[in-house]
Each structure stands twice: as C-alpha cells, then as structure tokens.
Amino acid sequence: MQSTDKNVSQSITQVIAASSLGTLIEWYDFYIFGSLAVIIGQQLFPSDAGASALINTLAIFAAGFIVRPFGALVFGRLGDLIGRKYTFLLTLVLMGGSTFLIGLIPSYSSIGYAAPILVLILRLVQGLALGGEYGGAATYVAEHAPVGRRGFFTSWIQTTATLGLFLSLGVIVLTKNLLGAGAFADWGWRIPFLVSILLVGVSIYIRMKMHESPVFTKLKAEGKVSTNPLKESFQKKANFKMVLLALFGATMGQGVIWYTGQFYAQSFLENTCKLDFNESRYVLLWAILFATPFFVVFGSWSDKVGRKWIMLTGMLLGVICYRPIYQYFIDATNVREFQKTELKSASDPVVKRTLVKDTKDSLITTTVFKTLNNGMTFKEATVVTIPDDVLATYPEPQTLIKDVTLSGPSYIIIIALVFFQVLLVTMVYGPIAAFLVELFPTKIRYTSMSLPYHIGNGVFGGLVPFIATLVASFNGSTPLSGLWYPIGIAALSFVIGAVYIDNKGDANVAD
C-alpha cells in the first residue's frame, strides 16, 4: 500500500511540475508586455504622444485579455475533442512564438504605425493562446488529483500566474541593471521577450513526455467524448446557468482583485506616485515573494472548509481596503509637500536643450536631484518651451517629479500594503481552479470552465489597468477615481456569489 501511495504521489508531482512550468512560462510571456508598458509605449508611438502613448499601449495590452474568451472557446473545444495534453502543447507554441516576435518588431521611428499594429496582432495571438492554456492545465491536474485534495494540488497551478509575473519583473530588473537605463530603454527591453523562446523550448520538451489525463482517457475509451462541446456547454440550460454563475459570482470578482493587487498596484506606484522604475518593481517582487505560498495554503484549506467563503472574503476585503491603501501610497510619496519642510540637499541643476519636432522651438529641461531629511530622494524637472519667435509669449514652465525612492519606514509599509493586496489575490485565486473544475462534467469541462474564467480574468480583470488609468485621467477625476471600477465589480460579484454559490469542498470530477 505504501508503494502504491508513493507511486501516486510521484505521478501527481510530475503532473504538477510539467503543467506548472509550461503555464508559468506562458504567464511570463503574457506579462512582460504589461511590466514594460511605459517603455514599449515610447517605442511604438511618436515621441510627442505624451500620456496617450501609455494609454494606447495599455489598450494593446488589454486587447490580449479581451480575446482570451475566444481562445477559451477554440482551444476548450479542441481539449474536449482530442484531449488536454496536445491542446495545451499547441497553446504553448503559439504563446512562445508570438512573444519572441514582439521582441523583433521595429520601433515607430523605423516603420511608423505598422509597429503598434504588428504588436497588436501578436498580442491577440498571445491572448488566444492563454485562453486555451489555463483551462487545459487546471483540468489536467484536477483530473489526476486524488479526491479530497483537489484544492491543494490545483493551487500549485494557481501560483504560476503570480510566479510568471515575478519572473518577468526579475528578468526586466536584472536586464536593466546589467545594461543601464539608456541601453535598456533603447534596445535592451527586447531581451526579456527574446529569451522566452529558450524557456518555451524546455517546456515543450517536458510536455511532450506527458501522458493524457486518465479521466479523459477513460471517457474516450468508453466512447463518451462530446461531439459538440460548445453546444453541450451553452445550449443546455442547467450547464449554461453554471457558466453564468461561475462568471458573475466568482471569476469576475476574482479577476479584478488579481489585476488590482498586482498589475495596477505597480502601475499606480510608478505612474501616479512617480516611484523609480526599479523601486516600484522591487516593492512588487518582495510582496509576491512573501505572499505566493498562500496560494497553496488557501487552496488546501478550501478542501476542508469549502471554496466559497475563502474567495468571497478576499473580494470583500478588497472592496473595503483599496481606497485607504492607495491613499497611503499617494501620501507617502508626496515629495512636493515634503520638500517644503524636509529638504536636506539639492544637486546643481542639469540643463538639457532639445528641438521640438517639426518646429524651431526649443525645449529646455532643468533637472535637480533632491534628498529629504527622511531619506527619500527624487528628481525635479522643470520643462519650458522657448519659442523661436522672440516676440511670442513664453508658455508657463511645468515642474515634473520623477524617480522617487522611498525611505526605510515608508518602503516597508508600502511593501506590506502590496503584500496584503497579493494576499487577497491568493484568497480568491487559490481555490478557483478546483471550484471551476467541480462545476462541470468531464466531457465538456475544458470548454465550460475556460470561458467564465477568461471572461472574468481576461475582460473584467485584464481591463483594470486600462480602465482605471483612463478614468483617473478624466478632467475632474482624482488619482483614486480609477479604483471605483475594481471595487464595483468585486462588490457585485461578492453579492451574487454569497447568494447563489454553494459552499462545496470537494466533488467527484470523474463523471
């Protein structure tokens, strides 16, 4: 008996390792783009595009999320027809290839608007591939997992999204530190995209050695494989009801919690609070490092107490806590106010003159590096346009803050607050794979679970950075205005889930 248990344990360990590695690499490929949105925007759009370059780049980033449900339909159908293994092998190849090609696309200065159009096409391919990957990996692991431990084993797949983000941030920071800021912004940003092809190659080799899910193999041997997974998933009233419940009562709220706690947090710190490029990423890296084990903690706990209230508690805490957390981010980085009483030193000004494109006007940028008594540092840049016409009226100079670095206490508190947000991510995300797998029968599981997951995460969740940034840019808005989108979605999902979802712990998935 001990020998059998050991063999089962080794088998599920190998299944988790092979599935997780490939899924982690796909998430890495998908998230590099978001982590480099500011630099990519500068490469894809005209140099004078200003804030619209970031918004347009986030829109391209969001496009990859929007098509994920279509990938779920296409590859979910394939997975239910031909099997889990070969379907998510195909998604891995598509994701890796498109990521590599993004690293080769020339900039706007070389091919004009063809650059963002080509990148958009490749982002759409990425979104389609990811739409098929997650459902396959989660289903594959769940169908190997022993009864009573499905939440625990599928939670390892859940770590891959956050670890993929962690890996992408780590590679970006390492590459930037090795090359220097100038070279990285010029061409070094391409390296994280290009090296992914090596990771994909290793994962393809490993996945080729995997066996098909035993539950699907049995279904196929018995001749019970669905002939039309899409029709069975969405035309049968009872099953379609479960698809809608999974979307509006679980994955919709889970998606906005995930993308607020990890993507929007880093974007807000960098673009609103003006934190230094590396500083904002170090904050997220530390938070992810400490929080990631809780995916497994909450996944395992859901086997004992049920999935429902763990996920809904994470949503409710996000609704309550987001605005106070982000208000602290603003207050703790308000160097304009701090320097009135806390200025310790200021460097000699560095003056740079550049010509304004298509004019003879000059742009004069005067930058001063400042240090505060509390240890914070930042750069203050005064920008003024000098008209070529000596009789013209000089515009008012603009004063910009950038490259803020934090002092010890505020640095620790901000890491703790981002950690708390990632902890909420682990609560909503850790049990979600087991929850979705248990809702649907084997023959249509890949299709049925993939669609609500990718609409909830890809559309509702993936649009958080874009919508929140866009709302905050409207006239009359405050920096916190964008938070109403994830707060509203999470609150609605909490109410629907609390009323309609059953608190199941572990159900049979072999049907």
Coordinates of C-alpha atoms in Angstrom, one line a residue:
M1 CA 0.0 0.0 0.0
Q2 CA 2.8 2.4 0.8
S3 CA 4.5 1.6 -2.5
T4 CA 1.2 2.4 -4.4
D5 CA 0.8 5.7 -2.4
K6 CA 4.4 6.6 -3.2
N7 CA 3.9 6.0 -7.0
V8 CA 0.7 8.0 -7.0
S9 CA 2.5 10.8 -5.1
Q10 CA 5.3 10.8 -7.7
S11 CA 2.9 10.7 -10.5
I12 CA 0.9 13.8 -9.4
T13 CA 4.1 15.6 -8.5
Q14 CA 5.4 15.1 -12.1
V15 CA 2.0 16.2 -13.5
I16 CA 2.0 19.4 -11.4
A17 CA 5.7 20.1 -12.3
A18 CA 5.2 19.6 -16.0
S19 CA 1.9 21.5 -16.2
S20 CA 3.0 24.4 -13.9
L21 CA 6.3 25.0 -15.7
G22 CA 4.6 25.5 -19.1
T23 CA 1.8 27.6 -17.6
L24 CA 4.3 29.7 -15.7
I25 CA 6.2 30.4 -18.9
E26 CA 3.0 31.4 -20.7
W27 CA 2.2 33.8 -17.9
Y28 CA 5.7 35.2 -18.1
D29 CA 5.3 35.7 -21.8
F30 CA 2.0 37.4 -21.4
Y31 CA 3.0 39.8 -18.6
I32 CA 6.3 41.1 -19.9
F33 CA 4.3 43.5 -22.0
G34 CA 2.4 45.0 -19.1
S35 CA 5.5 45.3 -17.0
L36 CA 7.2 47.3 -19.8
A37 CA 4.2 49.3 -20.9
V38 CA 5.8 52.7 -20.4
I39 CA 9.0 51.9 -22.4
I40 CA 7.0 50.0 -25.1
G41 CA 4.7 53.0 -25.5
Q42 CA 7.7 55.2 -26.2
Q43 CA 8.9 52.7 -28.9
L44 CA 5.6 52.1 -30.6
F45 CA 4.2 55.7 -30.8
P46 CA 5.5 59.2 -31.8
S47 CA 7.9 60.8 -29.3
D48 CA 5.5 63.7 -28.8
A49 CA 2.5 61.4 -28.0
G50 CA 2.8 62.1 -24.2
A51 CA 0.3 60.4 -21.9
S52 CA -1.6 58.9 -24.8
A53 CA 1.3 56.6 -25.6
L54 CA 0.8 54.9 -22.3
I55 CA -2.9 54.7 -22.6
N56 CA -2.7 53.3 -26.2
T57 CA -0.1 50.8 -25.0
L58 CA -2.3 49.7 -22.2
A59 CA -5.1 49.4 -24.7
I60 CA -3.0 47.0 -26.8
F61 CA -2.1 45.1 -23.6
A62 CA -5.9 44.9 -22.8
A63 CA -6.6 43.6 -26.3
G64 CA -4.8 40.4 -25.4
F65 CA -7.1 40.0 -22.4
I66 CA -10.3 40.7 -24.4
V67 CA -9.6 37.8 -26.9
R68 CA -8.9 35.3 -24.1
P69 CA -12.5 34.1 -24.0
F70 CA -12.3 33.3 -27.7
G71 CA -9.2 31.3 -27.1
A72 CA -11.1 29.5 -24.4
L73 CA -13.8 28.6 -26.9
V74 CA -11.4 27.5 -29.6
F75 CA -9.0 25.5 -27.5
G76 CA -11.5 24.4 -25.0
R77 CA -13.4 22.7 -27.8
L78 CA -10.2 21.1 -29.0
G79 CA -9.4 20.0 -25.5
D80 CA -12.7 18.3 -25.1
L81 CA -12.5 16.7 -28.5
I82 CA -8.9 15.5 -28.8
G83 CA -7.6 15.7 -25.3
R84 CA -5.9 18.0 -22.8
K85 CA -2.2 17.3 -23.5
Y86 CA -1.9 18.2 -27.2
T87 CA -4.2 21.2 -26.9
F88 CA -2.2 23.0 -24.3
L89 CA 1.0 21.9 -26.1
L90 CA -0.3 23.9 -29.0
T91 CA -1.1 26.9 -26.9
L92 CA 2.5 26.9 -25.5
V93 CA 4.0 27.0 -29.0
L94 CA 1.7 29.9 -30.1
M95 CA 2.4 31.9 -27.0
G96 CA 6.2 31.4 -27.2
G97 CA 6.4 32.2 -30.9
S98 CA 4.4 35.4 -30.6
T99 CA 6.3 36.6 -27.6
F100 CA 9.6 36.1 -29.4
L101 CA 8.4 38.0 -32.5
I102 CA 7.3 41.0 -30.3
G103 CA 11.0 41.3 -29.4
L104 CA 11.9 41.7 -33.1
I105 CA 9.3 44.3 -34.1
P106 CA 11.0 47.6 -35.3
S107 CA 10.1 50.8 -33.5
Y108 CA 7.8 53.6 -34.7
S109 CA 10.8 55.6 -35.9
S110 CA 11.6 52.8 -38.3
I111 CA 8.2 51.6 -39.7
G112 CA 5.7 54.1 -38.3
Y113 CA 2.2 52.9 -37.2
A114 CA 2.9 49.5 -38.6
A115 CA 4.8 48.9 -35.3
P116 CA 1.8 49.1 -32.9
I117 CA -0.4 47.3 -35.5
L118 CA 2.0 44.3 -35.6
V119 CA 2.4 44.2 -31.9
L120 CA -1.4 44.3 -31.5
I121 CA -1.7 41.3 -33.8
L122 CA 0.9 39.4 -31.8
R123 CA -0.9 40.4 -28.5
L124 CA -4.1 38.9 -29.9
V125 CA -2.3 35.6 -30.7
Q126 CA -1.0 35.7 -27.1
G127 CA -4.5 36.2 -25.7
L128 CA -5.9 33.4 -27.8
A129 CA -3.2 31.0 -26.7
L130 CA -3.5 31.9 -23.0
G131 CA -7.3 31.4 -23.3
G132 CA -6.6 27.8 -24.1
E133 CA -3.7 27.2 -21.7
Y134 CA -5.1 27.7 -18.3
G135 CA -8.2 25.6 -18.6
G136 CA -6.2 22.7 -20.0
A137 CA -3.6 22.9 -17.2
A138 CA -6.1 23.2 -14.4
T139 CA -8.3 20.4 -15.8
Y140 CA -5.3 18.2 -16.4
V141 CA -4.1 18.5 -12.8
A142 CA -7.5 18.2 -11.3
E143 CA -8.2 15.0 -13.2
H144 CA -5.1 13.5 -11.8
A145 CA -5.6 14.7 -8.2
P146 CA -7.0 12.3 -5.5
V147 CA -10.4 13.0 -4.0
G148 CA -10.2 15.3 -1.0
R149 CA -7.0 17.1 -2.1
R150 CA -8.0 18.7 -5.3
G151 CA -7.9 22.3 -3.9
F152 CA -4.3 21.6 -2.7
F153 CA -3.0 20.2 -5.9
T154 CA -4.7 22.6 -8.3
S155 CA -3.4 25.5 -6.2
W156 CA 0.1 24.8 -7.5
I157 CA -1.2 25.8 -10.9
Q158 CA -2.6 28.9 -9.4
T159 CA 0.9 30.0 -8.2
T160 CA 2.1 30.1 -11.8
A161 CA 0.3 33.4 -12.8
T162 CA 1.9 35.3 -9.9
L163 CA 5.3 33.5 -10.3
G164 CA 5.2 34.3 -14.1
L165 CA 4.8 38.0 -13.1
F166 CA 7.6 37.6 -10.6
L167 CA 9.9 36.0 -13.2
S168 CA 9.1 38.8 -15.7
L169 CA 9.8 41.5 -13.2
G170 CA 13.0 39.8 -12.1
V171 CA 14.3 39.4 -15.7
I172 CA 13.4 43.0 -16.5
V173 CA 15.1 44.5 -13.5
L174 CA 18.2 42.3 -14.0
T175 CA 18.5 43.2 -17.7
K176 CA 18.1 46.9 -16.9
N177 CA 20.7 46.8 -14.2
L178 CA 23.2 45.0 -16.4
L179 CA 22.7 47.2 -19.4
G180 CA 22.0 50.6 -17.8
A181 CA 18.8 52.7 -18.2
G182 CA 19.7 54.2 -21.5
A183 CA 20.6 51.0 -23.4
F184 CA 17.6 49.2 -21.8
A185 CA 15.1 51.9 -23.0
D186 CA 16.7 51.9 -26.4
W187 CA 17.0 48.2 -27.2
G188 CA 17.5 46.2 -24.1
W189 CA 13.8 45.9 -23.4
R190 CA 13.6 43.4 -26.2
I191 CA 15.8 40.9 -24.4
P192 CA 13.1 39.6 -21.9
F193 CA 10.9 38.8 -25.0
L194 CA 13.6 37.1 -26.9
V195 CA 14.9 34.9 -24.1
S196 CA 11.5 33.4 -23.6
I197 CA 12.0 31.2 -26.6
L198 CA 14.6 29.2 -24.6
L199 CA 12.1 28.7 -21.7
V200 CA 9.4 27.6 -24.1
G201 CA 11.7 25.1 -25.8
V202 CA 12.4 23.4 -22.4
S203 CA 8.7 23.3 -21.5
I204 CA 7.7 21.8 -24.9
Y205 CA 10.3 19.0 -24.4
I206 CA 8.8 18.3 -20.9
R207 CA 5.2 18.4 -22.1
M208 CA 5.9 16.0 -25.0
K209 CA 6.6 13.4 -22.4
M210 CA 3.4 13.8 -20.5
H211 CA 0.5 11.3 -20.7
E212 CA -3.1 12.2 -21.3
S213 CA -5.5 12.7 -18.3
P214 CA -6.7 9.3 -17.0
V215 CA -10.2 10.6 -16.7
F216 CA -10.3 11.8 -20.3
T217 CA -8.6 8.6 -21.5
K218 CA -11.3 6.5 -19.8
L219 CA -14.0 8.7 -21.3
K220 CA -12.5 8.3 -24.7
A221 CA -12.2 4.5 -24.3
E222 CA -15.9 4.3 -23.4
G223 CA -16.9 6.4 -26.5
K224 CA -18.4 9.2 -24.3
V225 CA -16.3 12.1 -25.7
S226 CA -18.5 15.1 -26.6
T227 CA -19.1 15.5 -30.3
N228 CA -20.1 19.2 -29.9
P229 CA -18.6 20.6 -26.6
L230 CA -19.8 24.2 -27.4
K231 CA -23.4 23.1 -28.0
E232 CA -23.5 21.0 -24.8
S233 CA -21.8 23.7 -22.7
F234 CA -24.0 26.6 -23.7
Q235 CA -27.3 25.3 -25.1
K236 CA -28.2 23.1 -22.1
K237 CA -29.9 25.3 -19.7
A238 CA -28.5 23.8 -16.5
N239 CA -24.9 23.9 -17.7
F240 CA -25.2 27.4 -19.1
K241 CA -26.6 28.5 -15.8
M242 CA -23.5 27.2 -14.0
V243 CA -21.3 29.0 -16.6
L244 CA -23.0 32.3 -15.8
L245 CA -22.8 31.7 -12.0
A246 CA -19.1 30.9 -12.3
L247 CA -18.6 34.2 -14.2
F248 CA -20.7 36.7 -12.2
G249 CA -20.4 35.0 -8.8
A250 CA -16.7 34.1 -8.8
T251 CA -14.3 34.8 -11.7
M252 CA -15.4 38.4 -12.3
G253 CA -14.6 39.5 -8.8
Q254 CA -11.6 37.3 -8.6
G255 CA -10.2 38.8 -11.8
V256 CA -10.4 42.4 -10.6
I257 CA -8.8 41.5 -7.3
W258 CA -5.9 39.8 -9.1
Y259 CA -5.2 42.6 -11.5
T260 CA -5.6 45.4 -9.0
G261 CA -3.4 43.8 -6.4
Q262 CA -0.5 43.1 -8.8
F263 CA -0.7 45.0 -12.0
Y264 CA -2.5 48.2 -11.1
A265 CA -0.6 48.4 -7.8
Q266 CA 2.8 48.5 -9.6
S267 CA 1.4 50.8 -12.4
F268 CA 0.0 53.2 -9.8
L269 CA 3.2 53.4 -7.8
E270 CA 5.2 54.1 -11.0
N271 CA 2.9 56.4 -13.0
T272 CA 0.9 58.2 -10.3
C273 CA 3.3 58.2 -7.3
K274 CA 6.3 58.6 -9.7
L275 CA 8.3 55.8 -8.0
D276 CA 11.6 55.0 -9.6
F277 CA 11.4 52.2 -12.2
N278 CA 13.4 49.7 -10.1
E279 CA 11.8 50.8 -6.9
S280 CA 8.2 50.0 -8.0
R281 CA 9.2 46.6 -9.2
Y282 CA 11.2 45.7 -6.1
V283 CA 8.1 46.5 -4.0
L284 CA 6.1 44.1 -6.0
L285 CA 8.8 41.4 -6.1
W286 CA 9.1 41.4 -2.3
A287 CA 5.3 41.3 -1.9
I288 CA 4.9 38.4 -4.3
L289 CA 7.8 36.5 -2.7
F290 CA 6.2 36.6 0.7
A291 CA 2.6 36.1 -0.5
T292 CA 2.9 33.3 -3.1
P293 CA 2.9 30.3 -0.6
F294 CA -0.6 31.4 0.5
F295 CA -2.0 30.2 -2.8
V296 CA -1.3 26.6 -1.6
V297 CA -2.4 27.5 1.9
F298 CA -5.9 28.7 0.8
G299 CA -6.2 26.0 -1.9
S300 CA -5.6 23.3 0.7
W301 CA -7.8 25.0 3.3
S302 CA -10.6 25.0 0.7
D303 CA -10.6 21.2 0.7
K304 CA -11.6 21.3 4.3
V305 CA -13.9 24.3 4.6
G306 CA -15.2 24.8 1.1
R307 CA -14.2 27.2 -1.7
K308 CA -16.9 29.8 -1.5
W309 CA -16.2 31.9 1.6
I310 CA -12.5 32.0 1.2
M311 CA -12.9 33.5 -2.3
L312 CA -15.7 35.9 -1.2
T313 CA -13.8 37.1 1.8
G314 CA -10.9 38.1 -0.4
M315 CA -13.3 40.1 -2.6
L316 CA -14.9 41.9 0.4
L317 CA -11.6 42.9 1.9
G318 CA -10.6 44.4 -1.5
V319 CA -13.8 46.4 -1.6
I320 CA -13.2 47.8 1.9
C321 CA -9.4 48.3 1.8
Y322 CA -8.4 49.5 -1.6
R323 CA -9.1 53.2 -1.3
P324 CA -7.3 53.6 2.1
I325 CA -4.3 51.7 0.8
Y326 CA -3.9 53.7 -2.4
Q327 CA -4.5 57.0 -0.4
Y328 CA -1.5 56.0 1.7
F329 CA 0.6 55.4 -1.5
I330 CA -0.2 59.0 -2.5
D331 CA 0.5 60.5 0.9
A332 CA 3.8 58.5 1.5
T333 CA 5.2 59.7 -1.9
N334 CA 4.1 63.3 -1.8
V335 CA 7.6 64.8 -2.2
R336 CA 6.3 68.1 -3.4
E337 CA 4.8 68.7 0.0
F338 CA 7.6 67.1 2.0
Q339 CA 10.3 69.2 0.4
K340 CA 8.8 72.4 1.8
T341 CA 10.0 71.5 5.3
E342 CA 12.2 68.4 4.9
L343 CA 14.6 69.3 2.1
K344 CA 18.1 68.2 3.0
S345 CA 20.1 68.8 -0.1
A346 CA 19.8 69.6 -3.8
S347 CA 22.3 69.0 -6.6
D348 CA 23.4 71.5 -9.1
P349 CA 20.9 71.8 -12.0
V350 CA 21.5 69.8 -15.2
V351 CA 20.1 71.7 -18.2
K352 CA 19.2 69.9 -21.4
R353 CA 18.1 71.6 -24.7
T354 CA 16.2 69.7 -27.4
L355 CA 14.4 70.9 -30.5
V356 CA 10.7 70.5 -30.6
K357 CA 9.7 68.2 -33.5
D358 CA 8.7 69.9 -36.8
T359 CA 9.4 73.4 -35.3
K360 CA 12.4 75.6 -34.5
D361 CA 11.2 76.0 -30.9
S362 CA 13.5 74.7 -28.1
L363 CA 12.5 72.5 -25.1
I364 CA 14.6 73.3 -22.1
T365 CA 14.6 70.7 -19.3
T366 CA 16.3 71.6 -16.0
T367 CA 16.7 68.7 -13.6
V368 CA 17.7 68.8 -9.9
F369 CA 18.3 65.7 -7.8
K370 CA 17.0 66.3 -4.3
T371 CA 17.3 64.4 -0.9
L372 CA 14.9 64.8 2.0
N373 CA 15.7 64.5 5.7
N374 CA 13.7 61.3 5.9
G375 CA 16.0 59.6 3.3
M376 CA 13.7 59.9 0.3
T377 CA 15.2 61.1 -3.0
F378 CA 13.7 62.3 -6.2
K379 CA 14.3 64.3 -9.4
E380 CA 12.5 67.5 -10.0
A381 CA 12.5 68.6 -13.7
T382 CA 11.3 72.0 -14.9
V383 CA 10.3 72.0 -18.5
V384 CA 9.7 75.1 -20.6
T385 CA 9.3 75.7 -24.3
I386 CA 11.3 78.6 -25.8
P387 CA 9.6 79.9 -29.0
D388 CA 11.8 80.6 -32.0
D389 CA 9.9 83.8 -32.4
V390 CA 11.3 86.3 -29.9
L391 CA 8.0 88.2 -29.9
A392 CA 5.9 85.2 -29.0
T393 CA 4.6 84.6 -25.5
Y394 CA 6.5 82.2 -23.4
P395 CA 4.4 79.3 -22.0
E396 CA 4.3 78.7 -18.3
P397 CA 7.0 76.2 -17.2
Q398 CA 6.0 72.8 -16.0
T399 CA 7.5 71.1 -12.9
L400 CA 7.6 67.3 -13.0
I401 CA 8.5 64.8 -10.3
K402 CA 10.1 61.5 -11.2
D403 CA 12.3 58.7 -9.9
V404 CA 11.2 58.8 -6.3
T405 CA 12.9 56.4 -4.0
L406 CA 11.5 55.6 -0.5
S407 CA 12.9 55.8 2.9
G408 CA 13.1 52.8 5.3
P409 CA 9.8 53.0 7.1
S410 CA 7.6 54.1 4.2
Y411 CA 9.3 51.5 2.0
I412 CA 8.4 48.7 4.4
I413 CA 4.9 49.9 4.9
I414 CA 4.3 50.1 1.1
I415 CA 5.7 46.6 0.6
A416 CA 3.3 45.4 3.4
L417 CA 0.3 47.0 1.8
V418 CA 1.1 45.5 -1.6
F419 CA 1.7 42.2 0.2
F420 CA -1.8 42.5 1.7
Q421 CA -3.2 43.0 -1.8
V422 CA -1.4 40.0 -3.1
L423 CA -2.6 38.0 -0.1
L424 CA -6.2 38.9 -1.2
V425 CA -5.2 37.5 -4.7
T426 CA -4.2 34.2 -3.1
M427 CA -7.6 34.0 -1.3
V428 CA -9.7 34.5 -4.4
Y429 CA -7.3 32.7 -6.8
G430 CA -6.0 29.7 -4.8
P431 CA -9.3 27.8 -4.7
I432 CA -10.7 28.9 -8.0
A433 CA -9.4 26.1 -10.3
A434 CA -10.8 23.4 -8.1
F435 CA -14.1 25.3 -7.8
L436 CA -14.4 25.6 -11.6
V437 CA -13.4 22.0 -12.4
E438 CA -16.0 20.7 -9.9
L439 CA -18.9 22.6 -11.6
F440 CA -18.8 20.8 -14.9
P441 CA -18.8 17.2 -16.3
T442 CA -15.6 15.7 -17.8
K443 CA -16.7 15.7 -21.5
I444 CA -17.3 19.5 -21.6
R445 CA -15.1 20.6 -18.7
Y446 CA -12.3 22.2 -20.7
T447 CA -14.8 24.3 -22.6
S448 CA -17.2 25.1 -19.8
M449 CA -14.7 26.2 -17.2
S450 CA -12.4 28.1 -19.6
L451 CA -15.0 30.6 -20.8
P452 CA -16.1 32.1 -17.5
Y453 CA -12.5 32.0 -16.2
H454 CA -11.2 34.0 -19.2
I455 CA -14.1 36.4 -19.4
G456 CA -13.8 37.1 -15.6
N457 CA -10.0 37.4 -15.7
G458 CA -9.3 38.5 -19.3
V459 CA -12.1 41.0 -19.7
F460 CA -13.2 42.2 -16.3
G461 CA -9.8 41.7 -14.6
G462 CA -7.5 42.5 -17.5
L463 CA -9.1 45.8 -18.2
V464 CA -8.4 47.1 -14.7
P465 CA -5.1 48.9 -15.6
F466 CA -6.5 50.4 -18.7
I467 CA -9.9 51.5 -17.4
A468 CA -8.5 52.7 -14.0
T469 CA -5.8 54.7 -15.7
L470 CA -8.3 56.1 -18.2
V471 CA -10.8 57.1 -15.6
A472 CA -8.2 58.8 -13.4
S473 CA -7.1 60.9 -16.5
F474 CA -10.5 62.5 -17.0
N475 CA -10.9 66.1 -16.1
G476 CA -12.2 66.4 -12.5
S477 CA -11.1 63.0 -11.6
T478 CA -8.7 62.2 -8.6
P479 CA -5.9 59.7 -8.7
L480 CA -8.2 57.3 -6.7
S481 CA -11.2 57.6 -9.1
G482 CA -10.0 54.6 -11.2
L483 CA -10.4 52.3 -8.2
W484 CA -14.2 52.5 -8.4
Y485 CA -14.1 50.1 -11.3
P486 CA -12.5 47.1 -9.4
I487 CA -14.3 48.0 -6.2
G488 CA -17.7 48.0 -8.0
I489 CA -17.1 44.7 -9.9
A490 CA -15.8 42.9 -6.8
A491 CA -18.7 44.2 -4.7
L492 CA -21.2 42.9 -7.3
S493 CA -19.5 39.6 -7.6
F494 CA -19.5 39.2 -3.8
V495 CA -23.2 39.7 -3.6
I496 CA -24.0 37.3 -6.4
G497 CA -21.6 34.7 -5.0
A498 CA -22.9 35.0 -1.5
V499 CA -26.5 34.4 -2.5
Y500 CA -26.2 31.8 -5.3
I501 CA -22.9 29.8 -4.9
D502 CA -22.9 26.5 -2.9
N503 CA -20.0 26.1 -0.4
K504 CA -18.7 22.8 -1.8
G505 CA -15.4 21.4 -0.6
D506 CA -14.5 18.6 -2.9
A507 CA -16.7 16.9 -5.6
N508 CA -16.2 13.9 -7.9
V509 CA -14.7 15.0 -11.2
A510 CA -14.7 11.6 -12.9
D511 CA -18.3 11.9 -14.2

